[in-house]
Short mmCIF file of C-alpha atoms in Angstrom, two decimals:
data_model
loop_
_atom_site.label_atom_id
_atom_site.label_comp_id
_atom_site.label_asym_id
_atom_site.label_seq_id
_atom_site.Cartn_x
_atom_site.Cartn_y
_atom_site.Cartn_z
CA UNK A 10 0.00 0.00 0.00
CA UNK A 11 1.31 3.45 -0.91
CA UNK A 12 1.79 5.49 2.27
CA UNK A 13 2.90 9.04 1.36
CA UNK A 14 4.48 9.61 4.78
CA UNK A 15 6.61 6.46 4.53
CA UNK A 16 7.69 7.40 1.02
CA UNK A 17 8.57 10.89 2.21
CA UNK A 18 10.82 9.41 4.92
CA UNK A 19 12.42 6.99 2.45
CA UNK A 20 13.18 9.84 0.07
CA UNK A 21 14.68 12.01 2.79
CA UNK A 22 16.97 9.22 4.01
CA UNK A 23 17.84 8.07 0.50
CA UNK A 24 18.70 11.51 -0.87
CA UNK A 25 20.76 12.30 2.24
CA UNK A 26 22.75 9.08 1.83
CA UNK A 27 23.47 10.03 -1.79
CA UNK A 28 25.01 13.29 -0.63
CA UNK A 29 22.18 15.75 -1.15
CA UNK A 30 21.61 18.52 1.38
CA UNK A 31 19.17 17.33 4.02
CA UNK A 32 17.26 20.59 3.53
CA UNK A 33 16.68 19.76 -0.13
CA UNK A 34 15.85 16.16 0.80
CA UNK A 35 13.17 17.38 3.24
CA UNK A 36 11.68 19.69 0.60
CA UNK A 37 11.44 16.83 -1.90
CA UNK A 38 9.97 14.47 0.70
CA UNK A 39 7.42 17.09 1.76
CA UNK A 40 6.28 17.68 -1.84
CA UNK A 41 5.89 13.91 -2.38
CA UNK A 42 3.77 13.66 0.78
CA UNK A 43 1.53 16.55 -0.27
CA UNK A 44 1.10 15.13 -3.76
CA UNK A 45 0.36 11.66 -2.39
CA UNK A 46 -2.30 13.03 -0.05
CA UNK A 47 -3.89 15.06 -2.81
CA UNK A 48 -2.91 18.45 -1.35
CA UNK A 49 -1.76 21.40 -3.42
CA UNK A 50 2.04 21.04 -3.55
CA UNK A 51 2.38 24.84 -3.42
CA UNK A 52 1.61 24.48 0.30
CA UNK A 53 5.28 23.53 0.75
CA UNK A 54 6.53 26.82 -0.69
CA UNK A 55 3.83 28.81 1.12
CA UNK A 56 4.76 27.20 4.45
CA UNK A 57 8.46 27.83 4.15
CA UNK A 58 8.00 31.40 2.90
CA UNK A 59 5.68 32.23 5.79
CA UNK A 60 8.12 30.65 8.23
CA UNK A 61 11.10 32.53 6.83
CA UNK A 62 9.50 35.94 6.39
CA UNK A 63 7.44 35.94 9.59
CA UNK A 64 10.39 35.15 11.84
CA UNK A 65 12.35 38.29 12.67
CA UNK A 66 14.55 36.07 14.84
CA UNK A 67 16.05 34.31 11.84
CA UNK A 68 17.76 37.52 10.73
CA UNK A 69 20.22 37.05 13.58
CA UNK A 70 21.72 33.91 11.99
CA UNK A 71 23.42 35.47 8.94
CA UNK A 72 24.58 38.39 11.10
CA UNK A 73 26.20 36.13 13.71
CA UNK A 74 27.83 34.13 10.90
CA UNK A 75 29.19 37.35 9.36
CA UNK A 76 30.54 38.54 12.73
CA UNK A 77 32.40 35.25 13.23
CA UNK A 78 33.83 35.30 9.71
CA UNK A 79 35.07 38.88 10.12
CA UNK A 80 36.80 37.97 13.38
CA UNK A 81 38.48 34.99 11.71
CA UNK A 82 39.65 37.21 8.84
CA UNK A 83 41.07 39.87 11.15
CA UNK A 84 43.53 39.70 14.03
CA UNK A 85 40.93 39.41 16.78
CA UNK A 86 41.50 35.66 17.07
CA UNK A 87 45.28 36.15 17.41
CA UNK A 88 44.88 38.73 20.18
CA UNK A 89 42.39 36.60 22.07
CA UNK A 90 44.74 33.63 21.78
CA UNK A 91 47.65 35.63 23.19
CA UNK A 92 45.46 36.72 26.09
CA UNK A 93 44.49 33.08 26.74
CA UNK A 94 48.17 32.07 26.75
CA UNK A 95 48.95 34.74 29.31
CA UNK A 96 46.16 33.56 31.64
CA UNK A 97 46.33 29.74 31.54
CA UNK A 98 49.44 28.81 29.52
CA UNK A 99 51.60 28.71 32.64
CA UNK A 100 50.01 25.43 33.84
CA UNK A 101 51.08 21.93 32.80
CA UNK A 102 49.49 21.05 29.48
CA UNK A 103 49.34 24.80 28.93
CA UNK A 104 48.46 24.87 25.25
CA UNK A 105 45.64 22.41 25.87
CA UNK A 106 44.26 24.79 28.51
CA UNK A 107 44.74 27.68 26.09
CA UNK A 108 42.75 25.73 23.51
CA UNK A 109 39.76 25.37 25.84
CA UNK A 110 40.02 28.85 27.37
CA UNK A 111 40.19 30.54 23.98
CA UNK A 112 37.10 28.59 22.89
CA UNK A 113 35.27 29.91 25.96
CA UNK A 114 36.12 33.47 24.94
CA UNK A 115 35.57 33.04 21.21
CA UNK A 116 32.23 31.32 21.83
CA UNK A 117 30.96 34.62 23.21
CA UNK A 118 31.30 36.04 19.71
CA UNK A 119 30.78 33.41 17.02
CA UNK A 120 27.87 31.23 18.14
CA UNK A 121 29.15 28.45 15.86
CA UNK A 122 31.17 25.34 16.66
CA UNK A 123 32.45 25.10 13.09
CA UNK A 124 33.57 28.76 13.13
CA UNK A 125 35.45 28.11 16.37
CA UNK A 126 37.20 24.99 15.04
CA UNK A 127 38.11 26.49 11.66
CA UNK A 128 39.13 29.91 12.99
CA UNK A 129 40.68 29.78 16.44
CA UNK A 130 41.12 26.00 16.28
CA UNK A 131 43.36 26.06 13.21
CA UNK A 132 45.71 28.55 14.89
CA UNK A 133 45.97 26.68 18.19
CA UNK A 134 46.47 23.29 16.48
CA UNK A 135 49.48 24.71 14.62
CA UNK A 136 50.86 26.06 17.90
CA UNK A 137 50.39 22.73 19.70
CA UNK A 138 52.05 20.64 17.00
CA UNK A 139 54.79 23.05 15.91
CA UNK A 140 57.55 21.72 18.18
CA UNK A 141 56.21 18.18 18.50
CA UNK A 142 55.05 18.82 22.07
CA UNK A 143 51.58 17.44 21.34
CA UNK A 144 50.58 14.84 18.78
CA UNK A 145 48.40 16.13 15.92
CA UNK A 146 45.66 13.69 16.93
CA UNK A 147 45.57 15.02 20.51
CA UNK A 148 45.52 18.63 19.31
CA UNK A 149 42.68 17.78 16.92
CA UNK A 150 40.73 15.94 19.64
CA UNK A 151 40.83 18.71 22.24
CA UNK A 152 40.06 21.30 19.55
CA UNK A 153 36.95 19.39 18.45
CA UNK A 154 35.84 18.90 22.05
CA UNK A 155 36.31 22.55 23.03
CA UNK A 156 34.56 23.78 19.87
CA UNK A 157 31.30 22.27 21.14
CA UNK A 158 31.22 25.03 23.77
CA UNK A 159 30.76 27.69 21.07
CA UNK A 160 27.01 27.26 20.54
CA UNK A 161 26.26 26.92 24.27
CA UNK A 162 27.62 30.25 25.51
CA UNK A 163 25.73 33.13 23.85
CA UNK A 164 25.38 34.14 21.13
CA UNK A 165 24.27 30.77 19.80
CA UNK A 166 22.88 29.92 16.38
CA UNK A 167 21.45 26.54 17.58
CA UNK A 168 19.66 28.39 20.42
CA UNK A 169 18.08 30.64 17.79
CA UNK A 170 16.91 27.55 15.89
CA UNK A 171 15.43 26.07 19.08
CA UNK A 172 13.67 29.34 19.86
CA UNK A 173 12.18 29.21 16.35
CA UNK A 174 10.54 25.82 16.91
CA UNK A 175 9.64 26.24 20.60
CA UNK A 176 8.54 29.89 20.76
CA UNK A 177 10.88 30.39 23.72
CA UNK A 178 12.64 33.65 24.63
CA UNK A 179 16.06 33.84 22.98
CA UNK A 180 17.29 36.17 25.71
CA UNK A 181 16.52 33.67 28.47
CA UNK A 182 17.93 30.80 26.38
CA UNK A 183 21.16 32.74 25.94
CA UNK A 184 21.35 33.36 29.70
CA UNK A 185 20.66 29.69 30.43
CA UNK A 186 23.62 28.64 28.29
CA UNK A 187 26.28 30.60 30.18
CA UNK A 188 26.80 28.36 33.23
CA UNK A 189 26.53 25.07 31.27
CA UNK A 190 29.09 26.39 28.77
CA UNK A 191 31.48 27.33 31.57
CA UNK A 192 30.95 23.89 33.15
CA UNK A 193 31.88 22.21 29.87
CA UNK A 194 35.05 24.30 29.75
CA UNK A 195 35.97 23.36 33.32
CA UNK A 196 35.57 19.60 32.82
CA UNK A 197 37.64 19.73 29.62
CA UNK A 198 40.44 21.65 31.36
CA UNK A 199 40.39 19.20 34.28
CA UNK A 200 40.67 16.27 31.87
CA UNK A 201 43.48 17.99 29.94
CA UNK A 202 45.29 18.57 33.23
CA UNK A 203 45.00 14.90 34.20
CA UNK A 204 46.25 13.74 30.79
CA UNK A 205 49.06 16.33 30.85
CA UNK A 206 50.27 15.03 34.21
CA UNK A 207 50.12 11.41 33.01
CA UNK A 208 51.96 12.08 29.74
CA UNK A 209 54.32 14.77 30.98
CA UNK A 210 53.07 17.53 28.69
CA UNK A 211 55.01 20.80 29.03
CA UNK A 212 53.90 24.17 30.29
CA UNK A 213 53.54 26.90 27.70
CA UNK A 214 55.73 30.00 27.68
CA UNK A 215 55.06 31.74 30.99
CA UNK A 216 54.00 35.34 30.45
CA UNK A 217 55.32 37.48 33.34
CA UNK A 218 52.58 38.92 35.52
CA UNK A 219 53.87 42.43 34.82
CA UNK A 220 53.20 41.86 31.10
CA UNK A 221 49.62 40.67 31.71
CA UNK A 222 48.05 44.17 31.79
CA UNK A 223 49.56 45.00 28.40
CA UNK A 224 48.35 41.74 26.82
CA UNK A 225 44.90 42.31 28.31
CA UNK A 226 44.78 45.90 27.07
CA UNK A 227 45.53 44.84 23.49
CA UNK A 228 42.73 42.27 23.69
CA UNK A 229 40.16 44.61 25.29
CA UNK A 230 38.39 45.65 22.05
CA UNK A 231 37.78 41.98 21.25
CA UNK A 232 36.87 41.09 24.85
CA UNK A 233 34.29 43.87 24.97
CA UNK A 234 32.11 42.30 22.26
CA UNK A 235 30.41 39.67 24.49
CA UNK A 236 29.81 42.31 27.16
CA UNK A 237 28.23 44.66 24.62
CA UNK A 238 26.01 41.89 23.27
CA UNK A 239 24.82 40.52 26.60
CA UNK A 240 24.55 43.95 28.23
CA UNK A 241 22.47 45.21 25.33
CA UNK A 242 20.13 42.21 25.31
CA UNK A 243 19.57 41.90 29.05
CA UNK A 244 19.54 45.65 29.58
CA UNK A 245 16.60 45.88 27.21
CA UNK A 246 18.52 48.14 24.81
CA UNK A 247 18.32 45.77 21.83
CA UNK A 248 16.75 42.52 20.74
CA UNK A 249 18.94 39.47 20.01
CA UNK A 250 18.54 40.16 16.28
CA UNK A 251 19.64 43.78 16.73
CA UNK A 252 22.51 42.50 18.89
CA UNK A 253 23.62 40.28 16.00
CA UNK A 254 23.72 43.34 13.74
CA UNK A 255 25.73 45.21 16.36
CA UNK A 256 28.13 42.24 16.63
CA UNK A 257 28.78 42.23 12.89
CA UNK A 258 29.22 46.03 12.75
CA UNK A 259 31.47 46.06 15.83
CA UNK A 260 33.66 43.23 14.48
CA UNK A 261 34.01 45.11 11.18
CA UNK A 262 34.93 48.42 12.84
CA UNK A 263 37.45 46.79 15.18
CA UNK A 264 39.06 44.74 12.41
CA UNK A 265 39.18 47.50 9.77
CA UNK A 266 39.52 50.75 11.73
CA UNK A 267 41.16 49.81 15.05
CA UNK A 268 43.37 46.82 14.17
CA UNK A 269 43.55 47.52 10.40
CA UNK A 270 43.84 43.80 9.75
CA UNK A 271 41.15 43.27 7.07
CA UNK A 272 41.70 44.52 3.52
CA UNK A 273 38.97 45.19 0.96
CA UNK A 274 39.76 41.89 -0.77
CA UNK A 275 39.59 39.96 2.49
CA UNK A 276 36.29 41.61 3.36
CA UNK A 277 34.84 40.64 -0.03
CA UNK A 278 35.95 37.02 0.51
CA UNK A 279 34.44 37.11 4.01
CA UNK A 280 31.10 38.27 2.60
CA UNK A 281 31.13 35.42 0.07
CA UNK A 282 31.93 32.83 2.75
CA UNK A 283 29.20 34.19 5.00
CA UNK A 284 26.70 34.12 2.14
CA UNK A 285 27.52 30.47 1.43
CA UNK A 286 27.16 29.51 5.10
CA UNK A 287 23.91 31.44 5.40
CA UNK A 288 22.51 29.78 2.26
CA UNK A 289 23.33 26.34 3.67
CA UNK A 290 21.55 27.13 6.95
CA UNK A 291 18.66 28.75 5.06
CA UNK A 292 18.05 25.65 2.93
CA UNK A 293 18.06 23.51 6.07
CA UNK A 294 15.53 25.78 7.79
CA UNK A 295 13.32 25.93 4.68
CA UNK A 296 13.26 22.14 4.40
CA UNK A 297 12.55 21.75 8.11
CA UNK A 298 9.63 24.22 7.97
CA UNK A 299 8.04 22.31 5.10
CA UNK A 300 8.62 18.92 6.75
CA UNK A 301 7.30 20.16 10.10
CA UNK A 302 4.02 20.86 8.27
CA UNK A 303 4.05 17.23 7.12
CA UNK A 304 4.69 16.03 10.67
CA UNK A 305 1.79 18.14 11.93
CA UNK A 306 -0.58 16.84 9.23
CA UNK A 307 0.47 13.30 10.10
CA UNK A 308 -0.23 14.04 13.80
CA UNK A 309 3.14 12.62 14.81
CA UNK A 310 3.50 14.61 18.10
CA UNK A 311 0.16 13.33 19.44
CA UNK A 312 0.96 9.76 18.40
CA UNK A 313 4.36 9.98 20.05
CA UNK A 314 2.85 11.39 23.25
CA UNK A 315 0.42 8.46 23.42
CA UNK A 316 3.28 6.03 22.81
CA UNK A 317 5.38 7.54 25.61
CA UNK A 318 2.44 7.47 28.03
CA UNK A 319 2.41 3.68 27.73
CA UNK A 320 5.75 3.54 29.53
CA UNK A 321 4.58 5.83 32.35
CA UNK A 322 7.86 7.77 32.27
CA UNK A 323 8.66 10.36 34.91
CA UNK A 324 10.15 13.69 33.79
CA UNK A 325 13.60 12.35 34.72
CA UNK A 326 13.00 9.16 32.74
CA UNK A 327 11.82 11.22 29.78
CA UNK A 328 14.98 13.35 29.88
CA UNK A 329 17.15 10.21 30.03
CA UNK A 330 15.33 8.84 26.98
CA UNK A 331 15.79 12.16 25.15
CA UNK A 332 19.51 12.17 25.93
CA UNK A 333 19.95 8.62 24.62
CA UNK A 334 17.92 9.34 21.50
CA UNK A 335 19.71 12.63 20.76
CA UNK A 336 23.14 11.09 21.21
CA UNK A 337 22.19 8.20 18.92
CA UNK A 338 20.82 10.57 16.27
CA UNK A 339 23.93 12.72 16.62
CA UNK A 340 25.97 9.83 15.22
CA UNK A 341 24.22 10.11 11.86
CA UNK A 342 22.42 13.49 11.68
CA UNK A 343 23.63 17.10 11.66
CA UNK A 344 22.78 19.11 14.79
CA UNK A 345 20.67 21.72 13.02
CA UNK A 346 18.53 19.01 11.43
CA UNK A 347 17.96 17.39 14.83
CA UNK A 348 16.86 20.70 16.36
CA UNK A 349 14.52 21.55 13.50
CA UNK A 350 13.03 18.12 12.77
CA UNK A 351 13.25 15.88 15.83
CA UNK A 352 13.02 18.27 18.78
CA UNK A 353 9.66 19.88 17.80
CA UNK A 354 8.06 16.43 18.04
CA UNK A 355 9.00 16.16 21.72
CA UNK A 356 8.24 19.71 22.85
CA UNK A 357 4.48 19.10 23.50
CA UNK A 358 5.32 16.02 25.60
CA UNK A 359 7.97 17.94 27.56
CA UNK A 360 5.41 20.68 28.28
CA UNK A 361 2.81 18.13 29.37
CA UNK A 362 5.32 16.64 31.83
CA UNK A 363 6.05 20.05 33.34
CA UNK A 364 9.62 20.25 32.01
CA UNK A 365 10.76 23.84 31.64
CA UNK A 366 11.26 24.61 27.94
CA UNK A 367 14.31 26.82 28.54
CA UNK A 368 15.98 24.01 30.48
CA UNK A 369 14.86 21.51 27.83
CA UNK A 370 16.32 23.75 25.14
CA UNK A 371 19.76 23.80 26.76
CA UNK A 372 19.68 20.01 27.19
CA UNK A 373 18.85 19.34 23.54
CA UNK A 374 21.32 21.93 22.23
CA UNK A 375 24.16 20.43 24.32
CA UNK A 376 23.20 17.00 22.98
CA UNK A 377 23.20 18.32 19.42
CA UNK A 378 26.68 19.78 19.93
CA UNK A 379 28.02 16.54 21.40
CA UNK A 380 26.66 14.90 18.26
CA UNK A 381 29.23 16.93 16.32
CA UNK A 382 32.01 14.88 17.96
CA UNK A 383 30.15 11.57 18.34
CA UNK A 384 31.49 8.79 16.07
CA UNK A 385 31.06 7.83 13.31
CA UNK A 386 29.55 10.91 11.59
CA UNK A 387 30.54 13.79 13.91
CA UNK A 388 31.06 16.72 11.56
CA UNK A 389 33.73 18.31 13.77
CA UNK A 390 35.77 15.12 13.58
CA UNK A 391 36.07 15.53 9.83
CA UNK A 392 36.79 19.26 10.15
CA UNK A 393 39.77 18.75 12.48
CA UNK A 394 40.90 15.68 10.51
CA UNK A 395 41.05 17.88 7.42
CA UNK A 396 43.06 20.53 9.32
CA UNK A 397 45.59 18.07 10.77
CA UNK A 398 45.65 15.38 8.07
CA UNK A 399 45.12 12.74 10.77
CA UNK A 400 42.92 9.64 10.36
CA UNK A 401 39.55 10.06 12.05
CA UNK A 402 40.02 6.81 13.99
CA UNK A 403 43.19 8.13 15.64
CA UNK A 404 41.44 11.37 16.60
CA UNK A 405 38.52 9.43 18.09
CA UNK A 406 40.87 7.46 20.38
CA UNK A 407 42.30 10.71 21.76
CA UNK A 408 38.83 12.23 22.00
CA UNK A 409 37.21 9.56 24.19
CA UNK A 410 38.40 10.97 27.58
CA UNK A 411 37.12 14.43 26.65
CA UNK A 412 33.83 12.97 25.44
CA UNK A 413 33.49 11.20 28.80
CA UNK A 414 34.10 14.48 30.66
CA UNK A 415 31.46 16.21 28.54
CA UNK A 416 28.97 13.42 29.32
CA UNK A 417 29.47 14.17 33.03
CA UNK A 418 28.70 17.82 32.34
CA UNK A 419 25.63 16.77 30.32
CA UNK A 420 24.40 14.76 33.31
CA UNK A 421 24.62 17.81 35.59
CA UNK A 422 22.91 20.01 32.98
CA UNK A 423 20.12 17.46 32.53
CA UNK A 424 19.34 16.56 36.12
CA UNK A 425 20.02 19.86 37.91
CA UNK A 426 17.65 22.31 36.18
CA UNK A 427 18.22 24.93 38.89
CA UNK A 428 21.84 25.13 37.76
CA UNK A 429 20.76 25.91 34.19
CA UNK A 430 17.97 28.30 35.18
CA UNK A 431 19.90 30.23 37.84
CA UNK A 432 20.93 33.15 35.62
CA UNK A 433 17.62 33.40 33.68
CA UNK A 434 15.76 33.65 37.00
CA UNK A 435 18.11 36.39 38.14
CA UNK A 436 17.13 38.25 34.98
CA UNK A 437 13.41 37.88 35.62
CA UNK A 438 12.52 34.50 34.12
CA UNK A 439 9.50 32.99 35.85
CA UNK A 440 9.93 29.41 34.75
#
């Protein structure tokens, strides 16, 4: 029997396996479903156009991408890296600590794990491997692990995607990501310290304390960006979308006027790269909007809720199941696709169980980011493998201790909601 929904799923999986963008695959699958059900196939285009044009929030995505690309093109990353060396490089395994610490700082600007790995990550990998102090596989592993922090600490493109499908406040989601992001940084630095002691890794060049003010001063323009963004959002001066525009403009002014490190040619290349990245995200969002209409017509959320009720799960049991499912899906699906396709199905059930949607959002976003380093698909694994020329299998072996540390952090984030919601509540959140 011809079931349009089954055929839609088969097409999506099949086209994805053949290398097509999952956004395009979802659009094709959605059109097949509509045609099979006898609906006007123009509903697909109408749905995605309404979703794209009626969401002011989505404007923040290309602006955050542009801000990150400008910072990578200029010398902001170099100055932030030097500041990180001065602060934490003096400890054993210093460059590993610098790797994580610089990701914590850079994550407050880019909102993208890939931008962190390609920009700051490429620089720190070269530093770690230059004198043979660290193996390329270890440098790649800690870079991939620390890059997952980028989308947790605001600004965060995945948080924007979650806000799109859950109708949750981006401002409170951004606030909720700060402490979990810091926790992820702490557990990675602890693990790096333990490995450094075991393997006898060296300390980095110790920057004298008297030189620290000068290094900090040179990095101040870059360090001010997260403060401007968060202060503007939580002070009620600007919306997250307006903050994204400010981030892009500020990064451009600092790079071109203050540091004079971006030429006209580099800026043109940056615009092209940002346009390509934005188009890729836009196709994914468009496909997800169309396929979410299919899921709604098929009444999948209600069917799933009835299925879950059979197991009489508690909220804690439900969160455990979500973690296991998200981590499994992360092995084969891209994080954005998970947030736009899978997560909306579970939101009604989470609400019915009394799970706070801001807390739930942080849990699923952290899971989606861990999926970027979860074998065998983990996109970040291939990014750092391309940078270092190392086999993915060798990187995975070095990554496992860091992945274990991040799972501990995920457990705390999942089962201690007060930890996640502490800052949002300070800022007036009533959840």
